[in-house]
Amino acid sequence: MKDFIIIGNKAVNGGKISLNDLPGSAGRMDVLCRCVTSALFISFGMRRDINVWLILKGEPGPSKIVRFNGETMRSLNPDERSSGSLIQKALLIDASDAEKQSTPGVFVRYGNLEQLLQNFSENGRPLFYLKEDGKDVLEMTQTPETAALLENGVYILGDNQGVFEEDEKTIEDANASKISVGPISLLSSQCVTLILNALDRAQANE
Ligand SMILES: C[S@@+](CC[C@H](N)C(=O)[O-])C[C@H]1O[C@@H](n2cnc3c(N)ncnc32)[C@H](O)[C@@H]1O
């Protein structure tokens, strides 16, 4: 099982979002939608062992978490409007602190990064913070012990604005290991693709 957490610093968390303006009034929701596509889609299929957790930290209300679950996902296409429309539907239901399913494979609840990381830590999941100056993921896949951790990893990424100081402190406090997909700052969705590609290659070489 692998989980990707994407922090949407300005992503709206209530009301009806405009599918025609995902990058603007929806608070760079396009970045999050591309991460969903990169994490779940392969050619002619879907990765079923992946969850994508989108933390919507923008306006108008308290932060919400929308989860895309590869195992039970239906009615999702690779384009941004498709994932955007499922996020839109998730934001229209009455959220609570308990997760509710809005459409098949999509879940929503109130919550923040700290709670999410705490849940994963309690379940013994290894946490990885994607950062340019972290340890090279390709090197890590060469050692069986670290490769096994990566295969069961929870990966945390920022959006176009990166990760703000208070979230970075939360990530550090949760003892996440910093890992890198290269020296250059890439798009969040490109990082997701590179992580999965490194894991695919490691599995193929086993
Ligand atoms: C577009 S980048 C953010 C750039 C932002 N200007 C900053 O300084 O953080 C989005 C996210 O992708 C991840 N990221 C980008 N390049 C990376 C790299 N080479 N290795 C690991 N993670 C990377 C980080 O988690 C980052 O928060």
CSV table of C-alpha atoms and ligand atoms in Angstrom, one decimal:
chain,number,residue,atom,x,y,z
A,1,MET,CA,0.0,0.0,0.0
A,2,LYS,CA,1.2,3.5,-0.8
A,3,ASP,CA,-0.3,6.8,0.2
A,4,PHE,CA,0.3,10.3,-1.2
A,5,ILE,CA,-0.6,13.4,0.8
A,6,ILE,CA,-0.7,16.6,-1.2
A,7,ILE,CA,-1.0,19.9,0.8
A,8,GLY,CA,-3.2,22.3,-1.1
A,9,ASN,CA,-2.3,25.6,0.6
A,10,LYS,CA,-5.0,27.7,-1.1
A,11,ALA,CA,-7.3,24.9,-2.3
A,12,VAL,CA,-10.9,25.8,-1.5
A,13,ASN,CA,-12.8,23.5,0.9
A,14,GLY,CA,-16.4,24.5,0.5
A,15,GLY,CA,-19.1,25.6,-1.9
A,16,LYS,CA,-19.3,24.9,-5.6
A,17,ILE,CA,-15.9,25.1,-7.3
A,18,SER,CA,-15.7,26.1,-11.0
A,19,LEU,CA,-14.4,23.4,-13.2
A,20,ASN,CA,-13.5,26.1,-15.7
A,21,ASP,CA,-11.3,27.8,-13.2
A,22,LEU,CA,-9.5,25.1,-11.2
A,23,PRO,CA,-6.2,27.1,-11.2
A,24,GLY,CA,-7.8,30.4,-10.2
A,25,SER,CA,-10.9,30.6,-8.0
A,26,ALA,CA,-10.5,27.0,-6.9
A,27,GLY,CA,-7.1,27.8,-5.4
A,28,ARG,CA,-4.7,25.8,-7.7
A,29,MET,CA,-6.9,22.8,-7.5
A,30,ASP,CA,-5.4,21.9,-10.9
A,31,VAL,CA,-2.1,21.0,-9.1
A,32,LEU,CA,-4.0,18.5,-6.9
A,33,CYS,CA,-6.0,17.1,-9.8
A,34,ARG,CA,-2.8,16.4,-11.7
A,35,CYS,CA,-1.4,14.6,-8.7
A,36,VAL,CA,-4.5,12.3,-8.5
A,37,THR,CA,-4.0,11.4,-12.2
A,38,SER,CA,-0.2,10.8,-11.8
A,39,ALA,CA,-0.8,8.6,-8.7
A,40,LEU,CA,-3.7,6.5,-9.9
A,41,PHE,CA,-3.5,6.2,-13.7
A,42,ILE,CA,-1.4,3.9,-15.8
A,43,SER,CA,-1.9,3.1,-19.4
A,44,PHE,CA,-5.2,1.2,-19.7
A,45,GLY,CA,-5.7,0.8,-16.0
A,46,MET,CA,-5.5,2.1,-12.5
A,47,ARG,CA,-3.2,1.5,-9.6
A,48,ARG,CA,-5.4,-0.1,-7.0
A,49,ASP,CA,-2.9,-0.1,-4.1
A,50,ILE,CA,-2.8,3.7,-3.8
A,51,ASN,CA,-4.7,6.4,-1.8
A,52,VAL,CA,-4.3,10.1,-2.6
A,53,TRP,CA,-5.1,12.4,0.3
A,54,LEU,CA,-5.7,16.1,-0.7
A,55,ILE,CA,-5.6,18.5,2.2
A,56,LEU,CA,-7.7,21.5,1.2
A,57,LYS,CA,-6.4,24.4,3.4
A,58,GLY,CA,-7.9,27.4,1.6
A,59,GLU,CA,-11.2,29.1,2.1
A,60,PRO,CA,-14.0,29.3,3.2
A,61,GLY,CA,-14.0,26.9,6.1
A,62,PRO,CA,-11.9,24.7,8.2
A,63,SER,CA,-9.5,22.4,6.4
A,64,LYS,CA,-10.9,19.3,4.7
A,65,ILE,CA,-9.3,16.1,3.5
A,66,VAL,CA,-10.5,14.5,0.3
A,67,ARG,CA,-9.3,10.9,-0.3
A,68,PHE,CA,-9.2,9.2,-3.7
A,69,ASN,CA,-9.0,5.4,-3.1
A,70,GLY,CA,-7.6,3.4,-6.1
A,71,GLU,CA,-9.1,0.2,-4.9
A,72,THR,CA,-12.7,1.3,-5.0
A,73,MET,CA,-12.5,4.2,-7.5
A,74,ARG,CA,-15.1,4.4,-10.3
A,75,SER,CA,-16.0,7.1,-12.8
A,76,LEU,CA,-12.6,8.8,-12.8
A,77,ASN,CA,-10.8,9.8,-16.0
A,78,PRO,CA,-7.3,11.1,-16.4
A,79,ASP,CA,-8.2,14.7,-17.2
A,80,GLU,CA,-8.2,17.4,-14.5
A,81,ARG,CA,-11.9,18.2,-15.0
A,82,SER,CA,-12.8,14.6,-14.1
A,83,SER,CA,-11.0,14.6,-10.7
A,84,GLY,CA,-12.1,18.2,-10.2
A,85,SER,CA,-15.7,17.2,-10.6
A,86,LEU,CA,-15.3,14.5,-8.0
A,87,ILE,CA,-13.8,17.0,-5.6
A,88,GLN,CA,-16.6,19.4,-6.4
A,89,LYS,CA,-19.1,16.6,-5.4
A,90,ALA,CA,-17.2,15.8,-2.3
A,91,LEU,CA,-17.3,19.5,-1.2
A,92,LEU,CA,-21.1,19.6,-1.7
A,93,ILE,CA,-21.9,17.0,1.0
A,94,ASP,CA,-22.2,17.7,4.7
A,95,ALA,CA,-18.7,17.0,6.0
A,96,SER,CA,-18.0,15.8,9.6
A,97,ASP,CA,-14.9,14.6,11.4
A,98,ALA,CA,-15.7,11.1,10.3
A,99,GLU,CA,-15.0,10.2,6.6
A,100,LYS,CA,-18.0,10.0,4.3
A,101,GLN,CA,-18.1,8.6,0.8
A,102,SER,CA,-19.3,11.2,-1.7
A,103,THR,CA,-18.9,9.1,-4.9
A,104,PRO,CA,-17.5,5.6,-5.4
A,105,GLY,CA,-13.9,5.7,-4.2
A,106,VAL,CA,-13.9,9.4,-3.0
A,107,PHE,CA,-14.2,10.3,0.6
A,108,VAL,CA,-14.3,13.6,2.5
A,109,ARG,CA,-13.9,14.7,6.1
A,110,TYR,CA,-12.7,17.6,8.2
A,111,GLY,CA,-9.1,17.2,9.2
A,112,ASN,CA,-5.6,18.5,8.9
A,113,LEU,CA,-2.1,17.3,8.3
A,114,GLU,CA,-1.2,16.7,11.9
A,115,GLN,CA,-4.1,14.3,12.5
A,116,LEU,CA,-3.4,12.5,9.3
A,117,LEU,CA,0.2,11.9,10.0
A,118,GLN,CA,-0.6,10.9,13.6
A,119,ASN,CA,-3.0,8.2,12.2
A,120,PHE,CA,-0.3,6.9,9.8
A,121,SER,CA,2.3,6.9,12.6
A,122,GLU,CA,0.1,5.0,14.9
A,123,ASN,CA,-0.3,2.3,12.2
A,124,GLY,CA,3.5,2.0,11.9
A,125,ARG,CA,3.6,3.5,8.4
A,126,PRO,CA,6.9,5.0,7.2
A,127,LEU,CA,6.6,8.7,6.4
A,128,PHE,CA,8.5,10.3,3.6
A,129,TYR,CA,8.7,14.1,3.0
A,130,LEU,CA,9.5,15.0,-0.7
A,131,LYS,CA,12.2,17.6,-0.7
A,132,GLU,CA,14.9,18.5,-3.2
A,133,ASP,CA,17.7,18.1,-0.6
A,134,GLY,CA,16.5,14.8,0.7
A,135,LYS,CA,18.0,11.4,0.2
A,136,ASP,CA,17.9,10.1,-3.4
A,137,VAL,CA,15.0,7.8,-3.8
A,138,LEU,CA,16.8,5.8,-6.5
A,139,GLU,CA,19.6,5.0,-4.1
A,140,MET,CA,17.1,4.0,-1.5
A,141,THR,CA,15.5,1.5,-3.8
A,142,GLN,CA,18.9,-0.3,-4.1
A,143,THR,CA,18.8,-1.5,-0.4
A,144,PRO,CA,16.2,-4.2,0.4
A,145,GLU,CA,15.4,-2.7,3.8
A,146,THR,CA,14.8,0.8,2.6
A,147,ALA,CA,13.1,-0.5,-0.6
A,148,ALA,CA,10.6,-2.3,1.6
A,149,LEU,CA,9.9,0.9,3.6
A,150,LEU,CA,9.3,2.8,0.4
A,151,GLU,CA,6.9,0.2,-0.9
A,152,ASN,CA,4.7,0.8,2.2
A,153,GLY,CA,5.4,4.5,2.3
A,154,VAL,CA,3.3,7.6,3.0
A,155,TYR,CA,4.6,10.4,0.7
A,156,ILE,CA,4.0,14.0,1.6
A,157,LEU,CA,4.3,16.8,-1.0
A,158,GLY,CA,3.5,20.5,-1.2
A,159,ASP,CA,1.6,22.3,-4.0
A,160,ASN,CA,2.9,25.1,-6.3
A,161,GLN,CA,3.7,27.1,-3.1
A,162,GLY,CA,5.6,24.2,-1.5
A,163,VAL,CA,5.2,23.4,2.2
A,164,PHE,CA,4.8,26.3,4.7
A,165,GLU,CA,6.8,26.5,7.9
A,166,GLU,CA,4.1,25.3,10.3
A,167,ASP,CA,3.4,22.2,8.1
A,168,GLU,CA,7.1,21.6,7.7
A,169,LYS,CA,7.4,21.5,11.5
A,170,THR,CA,4.5,19.1,11.8
A,171,ILE,CA,6.2,16.8,9.2
A,172,GLU,CA,9.5,17.0,11.1
A,173,ASP,CA,7.8,16.3,14.4
A,174,ALA,CA,6.2,13.2,12.8
A,175,ASN,CA,9.8,12.0,12.1
A,176,ALA,CA,9.3,11.8,8.3
A,177,SER,CA,12.5,11.1,6.3
A,178,LYS,CA,13.3,13.6,3.6
A,179,ILE,CA,13.6,12.0,0.2
A,180,SER,CA,14.4,13.6,-3.2
A,181,VAL,CA,13.6,12.8,-6.8
A,182,GLY,CA,16.5,15.0,-8.1
A,183,PRO,CA,18.2,18.3,-7.5
A,184,ILE,CA,15.8,20.4,-9.5
A,185,SER,CA,12.4,21.6,-8.1
A,186,LEU,CA,9.7,19.9,-10.1
A,187,LEU,CA,6.0,20.0,-10.3
A,188,SER,CA,4.2,18.0,-7.5
A,189,SER,CA,2.6,15.7,-10.1
A,190,GLN,CA,6.0,15.0,-11.7
A,191,CYS,CA,7.4,14.0,-8.3
A,192,VAL,CA,4.5,11.5,-7.8
A,193,THR,CA,5.3,10.0,-11.2
A,194,LEU,CA,9.1,9.7,-10.4
A,195,ILE,CA,8.4,8.1,-7.0
A,196,LEU,CA,6.1,5.5,-8.6
A,197,ASN,CA,8.6,4.9,-11.4
A,198,ALA,CA,11.4,4.2,-9.0
A,199,LEU,CA,9.2,1.8,-7.1
A,200,ASP,CA,8.0,0.1,-10.4
A,201,ARG,CA,11.7,-0.4,-11.4
A,202,ALA,CA,12.7,-1.7,-8.1
A,203,GLN,CA,9.9,-4.3,-8.1
A,204,ALA,CA,10.7,-5.3,-11.7
A,205,ASN,CA,14.3,-6.0,-10.7
A,206,GLU,CA,13.4,-8.1,-7.6
B,1,LIG,C1,6.4,22.9,-7.2
B,1,LIG,S1,7.2,22.2,-5.8
B,1,LIG,C2,7.2,23.5,-4.7
B,1,LIG,C3,8.2,24.6,-5.1
B,1,LIG,C4,8.2,25.7,-4.1
B,1,LIG,N1,8.6,26.9,-4.7
B,1,LIG,C5,9.1,25.4,-2.9
B,1,LIG,O1,10.1,26.1,-2.7
B,1,LIG,O2,8.8,24.5,-2.1
B,1,LIG,C6,6.0,21.2,-5.1
B,1,LIG,C7,6.4,20.1,-4.2
B,1,LIG,O3,7.1,19.1,-4.9
B,1,LIG,C8,8.1,18.5,-4.1
B,1,LIG,N2,9.3,18.5,-4.9
B,1,LIG,C9,9.6,19.3,-6.0
B,1,LIG,N3,10.8,19.0,-6.5
B,1,LIG,C10,11.3,18.0,-5.8
B,1,LIG,C11,12.5,17.2,-5.8
B,1,LIG,N4,13.4,17.4,-6.8
B,1,LIG,N5,12.6,16.2,-5.0
B,1,LIG,C12,11.7,15.9,-4.0
B,1,LIG,N6,10.5,16.7,-3.9
B,1,LIG,C13,10.3,17.7,-4.8
B,1,LIG,C14,8.1,19.2,-2.8
B,1,LIG,O4,7.4,18.5,-1.9
B,1,LIG,C15,7.4,20.5,-3.1
B,1,LIG,O5,6.8,21.0,-2.0
